[in-house]
Tab-separated table of C-alpha atoms in Angstrom:
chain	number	residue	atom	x	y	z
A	1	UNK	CA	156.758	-48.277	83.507
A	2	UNK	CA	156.939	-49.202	79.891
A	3	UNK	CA	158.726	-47.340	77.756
A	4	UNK	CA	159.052	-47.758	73.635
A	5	UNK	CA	162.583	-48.196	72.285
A	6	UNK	CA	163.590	-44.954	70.709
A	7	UNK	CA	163.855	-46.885	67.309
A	8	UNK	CA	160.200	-47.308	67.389
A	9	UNK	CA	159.095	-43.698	68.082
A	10	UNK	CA	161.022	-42.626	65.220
A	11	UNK	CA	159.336	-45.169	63.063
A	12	UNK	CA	155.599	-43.900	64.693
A	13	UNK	CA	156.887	-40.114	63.846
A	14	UNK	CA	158.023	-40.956	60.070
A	15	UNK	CA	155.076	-42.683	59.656
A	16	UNK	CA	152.718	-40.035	60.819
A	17	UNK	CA	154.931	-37.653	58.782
A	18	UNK	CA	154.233	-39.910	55.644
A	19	UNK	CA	150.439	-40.320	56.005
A	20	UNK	CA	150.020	-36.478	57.117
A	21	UNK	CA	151.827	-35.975	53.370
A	22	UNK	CA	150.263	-38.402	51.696
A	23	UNK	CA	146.624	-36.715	53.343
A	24	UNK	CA	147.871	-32.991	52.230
A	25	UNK	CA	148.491	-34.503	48.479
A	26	UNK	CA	145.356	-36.170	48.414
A	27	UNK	CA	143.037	-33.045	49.079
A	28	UNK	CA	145.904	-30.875	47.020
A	29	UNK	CA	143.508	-28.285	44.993
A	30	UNK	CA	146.883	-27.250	42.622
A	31	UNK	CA	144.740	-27.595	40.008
A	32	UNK	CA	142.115	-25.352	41.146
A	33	UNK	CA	144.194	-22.243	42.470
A	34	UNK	CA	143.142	-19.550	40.491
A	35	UNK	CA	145.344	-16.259	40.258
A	36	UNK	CA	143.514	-13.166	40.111
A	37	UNK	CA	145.168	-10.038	39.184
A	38	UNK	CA	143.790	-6.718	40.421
A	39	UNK	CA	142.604	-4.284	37.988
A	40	UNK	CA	144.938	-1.536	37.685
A	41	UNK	CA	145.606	1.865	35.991
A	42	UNK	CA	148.223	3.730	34.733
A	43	UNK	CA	148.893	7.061	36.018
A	44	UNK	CA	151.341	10.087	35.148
A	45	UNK	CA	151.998	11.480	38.471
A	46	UNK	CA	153.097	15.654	38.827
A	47	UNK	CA	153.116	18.313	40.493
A	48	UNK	CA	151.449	21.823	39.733
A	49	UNK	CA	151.982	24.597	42.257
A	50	UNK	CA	153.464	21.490	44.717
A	51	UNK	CA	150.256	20.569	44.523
A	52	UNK	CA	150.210	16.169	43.849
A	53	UNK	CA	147.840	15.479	40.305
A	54	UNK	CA	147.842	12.535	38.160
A	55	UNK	CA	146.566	12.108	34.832
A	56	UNK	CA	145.479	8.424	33.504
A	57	UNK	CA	147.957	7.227	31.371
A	58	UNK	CA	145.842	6.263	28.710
A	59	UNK	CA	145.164	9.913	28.219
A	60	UNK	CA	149.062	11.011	27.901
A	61	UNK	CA	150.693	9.756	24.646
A	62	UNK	CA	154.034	11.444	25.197
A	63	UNK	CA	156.176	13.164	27.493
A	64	UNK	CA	158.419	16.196	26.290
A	65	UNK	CA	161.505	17.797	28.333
A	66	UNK	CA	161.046	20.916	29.767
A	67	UNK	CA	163.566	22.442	27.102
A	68	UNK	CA	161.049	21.616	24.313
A	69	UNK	CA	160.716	25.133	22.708
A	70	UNK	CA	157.156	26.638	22.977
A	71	UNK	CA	156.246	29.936	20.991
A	72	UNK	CA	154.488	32.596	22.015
A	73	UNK	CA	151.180	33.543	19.602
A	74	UNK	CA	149.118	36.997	20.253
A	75	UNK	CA	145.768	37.267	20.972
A	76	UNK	CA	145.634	33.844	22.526
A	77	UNK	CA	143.697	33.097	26.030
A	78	UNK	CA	145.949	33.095	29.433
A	79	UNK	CA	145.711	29.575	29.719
A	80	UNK	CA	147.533	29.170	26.656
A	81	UNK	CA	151.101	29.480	26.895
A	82	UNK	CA	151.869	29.011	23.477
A	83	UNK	CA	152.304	26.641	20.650
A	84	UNK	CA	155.218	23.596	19.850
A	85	UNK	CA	156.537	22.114	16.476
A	86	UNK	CA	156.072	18.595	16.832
A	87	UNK	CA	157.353	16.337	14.312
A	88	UNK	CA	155.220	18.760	11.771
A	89	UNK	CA	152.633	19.170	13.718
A	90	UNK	CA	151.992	22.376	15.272
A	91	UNK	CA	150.379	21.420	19.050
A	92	UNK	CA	148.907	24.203	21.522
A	93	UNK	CA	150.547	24.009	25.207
A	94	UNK	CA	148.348	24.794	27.962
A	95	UNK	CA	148.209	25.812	31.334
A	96	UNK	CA	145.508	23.969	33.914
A	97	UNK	CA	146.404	26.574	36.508
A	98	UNK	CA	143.260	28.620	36.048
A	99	UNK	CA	140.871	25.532	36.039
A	100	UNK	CA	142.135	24.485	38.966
A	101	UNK	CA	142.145	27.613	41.144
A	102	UNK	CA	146.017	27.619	41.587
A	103	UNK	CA	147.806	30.680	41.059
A	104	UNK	CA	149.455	31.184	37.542
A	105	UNK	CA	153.010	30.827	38.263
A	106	UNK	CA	155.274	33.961	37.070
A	107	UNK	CA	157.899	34.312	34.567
A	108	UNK	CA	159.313	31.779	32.425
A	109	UNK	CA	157.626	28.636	32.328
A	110	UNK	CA	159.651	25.825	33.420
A	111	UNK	CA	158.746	22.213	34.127
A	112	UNK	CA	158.105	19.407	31.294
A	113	UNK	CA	155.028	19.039	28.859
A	114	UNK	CA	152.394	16.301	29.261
A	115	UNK	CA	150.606	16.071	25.112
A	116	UNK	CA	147.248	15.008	25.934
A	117	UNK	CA	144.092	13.859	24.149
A	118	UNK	CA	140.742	14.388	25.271
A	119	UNK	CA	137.234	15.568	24.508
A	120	UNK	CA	138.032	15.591	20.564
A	121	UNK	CA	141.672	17.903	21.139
A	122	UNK	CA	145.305	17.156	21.571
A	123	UNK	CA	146.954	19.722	23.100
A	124	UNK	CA	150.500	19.990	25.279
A	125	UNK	CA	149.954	20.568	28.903
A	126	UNK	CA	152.280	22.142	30.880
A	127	UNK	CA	153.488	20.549	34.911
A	128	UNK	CA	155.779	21.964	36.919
A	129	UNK	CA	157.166	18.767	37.942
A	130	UNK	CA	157.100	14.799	36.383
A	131	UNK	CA	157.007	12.378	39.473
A	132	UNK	CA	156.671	9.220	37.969
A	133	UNK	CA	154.409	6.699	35.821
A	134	UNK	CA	153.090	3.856	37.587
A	135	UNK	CA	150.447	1.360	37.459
A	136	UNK	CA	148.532	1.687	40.457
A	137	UNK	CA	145.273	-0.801	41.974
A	138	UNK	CA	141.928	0.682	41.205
A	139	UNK	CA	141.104	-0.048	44.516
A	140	UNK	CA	143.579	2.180	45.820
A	141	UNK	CA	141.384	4.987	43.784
A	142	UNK	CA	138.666	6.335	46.489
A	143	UNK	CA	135.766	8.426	44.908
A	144	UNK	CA	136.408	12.310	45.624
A	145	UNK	CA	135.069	13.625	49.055
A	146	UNK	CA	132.301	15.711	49.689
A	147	UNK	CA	134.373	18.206	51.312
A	148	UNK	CA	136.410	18.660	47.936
A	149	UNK	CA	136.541	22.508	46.854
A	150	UNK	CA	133.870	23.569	44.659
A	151	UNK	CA	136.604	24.567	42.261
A	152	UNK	CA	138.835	20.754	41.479
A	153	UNK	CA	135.284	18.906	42.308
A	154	UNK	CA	134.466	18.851	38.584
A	155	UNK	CA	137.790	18.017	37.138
A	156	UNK	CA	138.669	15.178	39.635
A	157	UNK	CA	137.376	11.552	39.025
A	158	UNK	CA	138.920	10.061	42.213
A	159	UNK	CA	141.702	10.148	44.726
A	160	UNK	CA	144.250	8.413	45.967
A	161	UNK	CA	145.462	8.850	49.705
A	162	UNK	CA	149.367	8.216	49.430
A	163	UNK	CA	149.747	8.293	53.439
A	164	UNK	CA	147.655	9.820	56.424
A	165	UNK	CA	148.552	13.656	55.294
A	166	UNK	CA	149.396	13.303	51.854
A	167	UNK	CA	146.541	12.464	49.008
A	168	UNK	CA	146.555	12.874	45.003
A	169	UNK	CA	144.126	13.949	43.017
A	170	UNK	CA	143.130	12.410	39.781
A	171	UNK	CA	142.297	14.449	37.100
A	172	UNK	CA	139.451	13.651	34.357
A	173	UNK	CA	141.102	15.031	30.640
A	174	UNK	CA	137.944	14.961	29.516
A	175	UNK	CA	136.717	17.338	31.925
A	176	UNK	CA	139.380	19.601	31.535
A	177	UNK	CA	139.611	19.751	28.358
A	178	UNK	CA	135.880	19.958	27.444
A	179	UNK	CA	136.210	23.311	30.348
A	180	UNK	CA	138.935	24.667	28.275
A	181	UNK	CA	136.997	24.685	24.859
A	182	UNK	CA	134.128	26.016	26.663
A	183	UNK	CA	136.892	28.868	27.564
A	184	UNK	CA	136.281	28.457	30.834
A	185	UNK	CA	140.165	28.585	31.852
């Protein structure tokens, strides 16, 4: 039985470690890694009626606390709640409640004010509830489902399932907004 002197196996195992390096360097594609970043999109995420909504974030040029003081004009549709002095600029404040077949909440209107530009208008848009602003990968965005009520199918461009029960629903603005001139809200 021969047997090598333990001096010598660590020699055969440093130089197997050495060439196994020196292989790995030699086929080394460093400079040929490319990093690819997902396209993603920016979404204001709320609540209306505890129901989850997000608008695109390209859409939503300011956010405005819920004390922001909005004033009642006559003769103005139900969707509109009102008007708001903004840095001299008198903005209209909105309610998506009707477009969306959720019930018009009662009494005072609480929650903060999305302004929002689409389909030619700025207006102020009313949520009952600011969850957060994130940017999110588009393909986390599935297109809406068939079995989508007749009633959010034309204002939703896509949704995203947060877990197994729980899904949000992006909005188009342009949709909406283009409904609400049409005074269809």
């Amino acid at each position: 039985m021969t047997s090598e002197p333990p001096h010598d196996s660590q020699a055969n195992n440093l130089q197997h470690a050495q060439s196994l390096n020196e292989i790995l360097e030699a086929h080394s594609d460093a400079e040929s890694v490319v990093d690819v970043d997902e396209p993603t999109q920016q979404l204001v995420l709320f609540r209306l009626n505890g129901q989850h909504f997000a608008l695109p974030g390209s859409a939503v040029s300011e956010i405005l606390p819920s004390d922001q003081p909005v004033y009642y004009v006559p003769g103005l549709p139900a969707s509109t709640e009102g008007v708001l002095h903004l840095r001299g600029k008198i903005e209209s404040v909105i309610s998506f409640h009707s477009l969306l077949g959720l019930p018009i909440p009662e009494g005072n209107s609480q929650g903060m004010i999305l302004l929002v530009a689409a389909a030619g208008i700025r207006s102020g848009v009313r949520i009952e509830q600011l969850d957060d602003v994130c940017d999110l990968p588009q393909s986390m965005l599935q297109p809406p489902p068939e079995t989508l009520s007749s009633t959010l199918r034309p204002y939703v461009s896509a949704l995203w399932q947060i877990d197994e029960r729980q899904a949000l629903a992006l909005l188009d603005p342009e949709a909406l907004f283009s409904a609400y001139q049409q005074g269809l809200g």
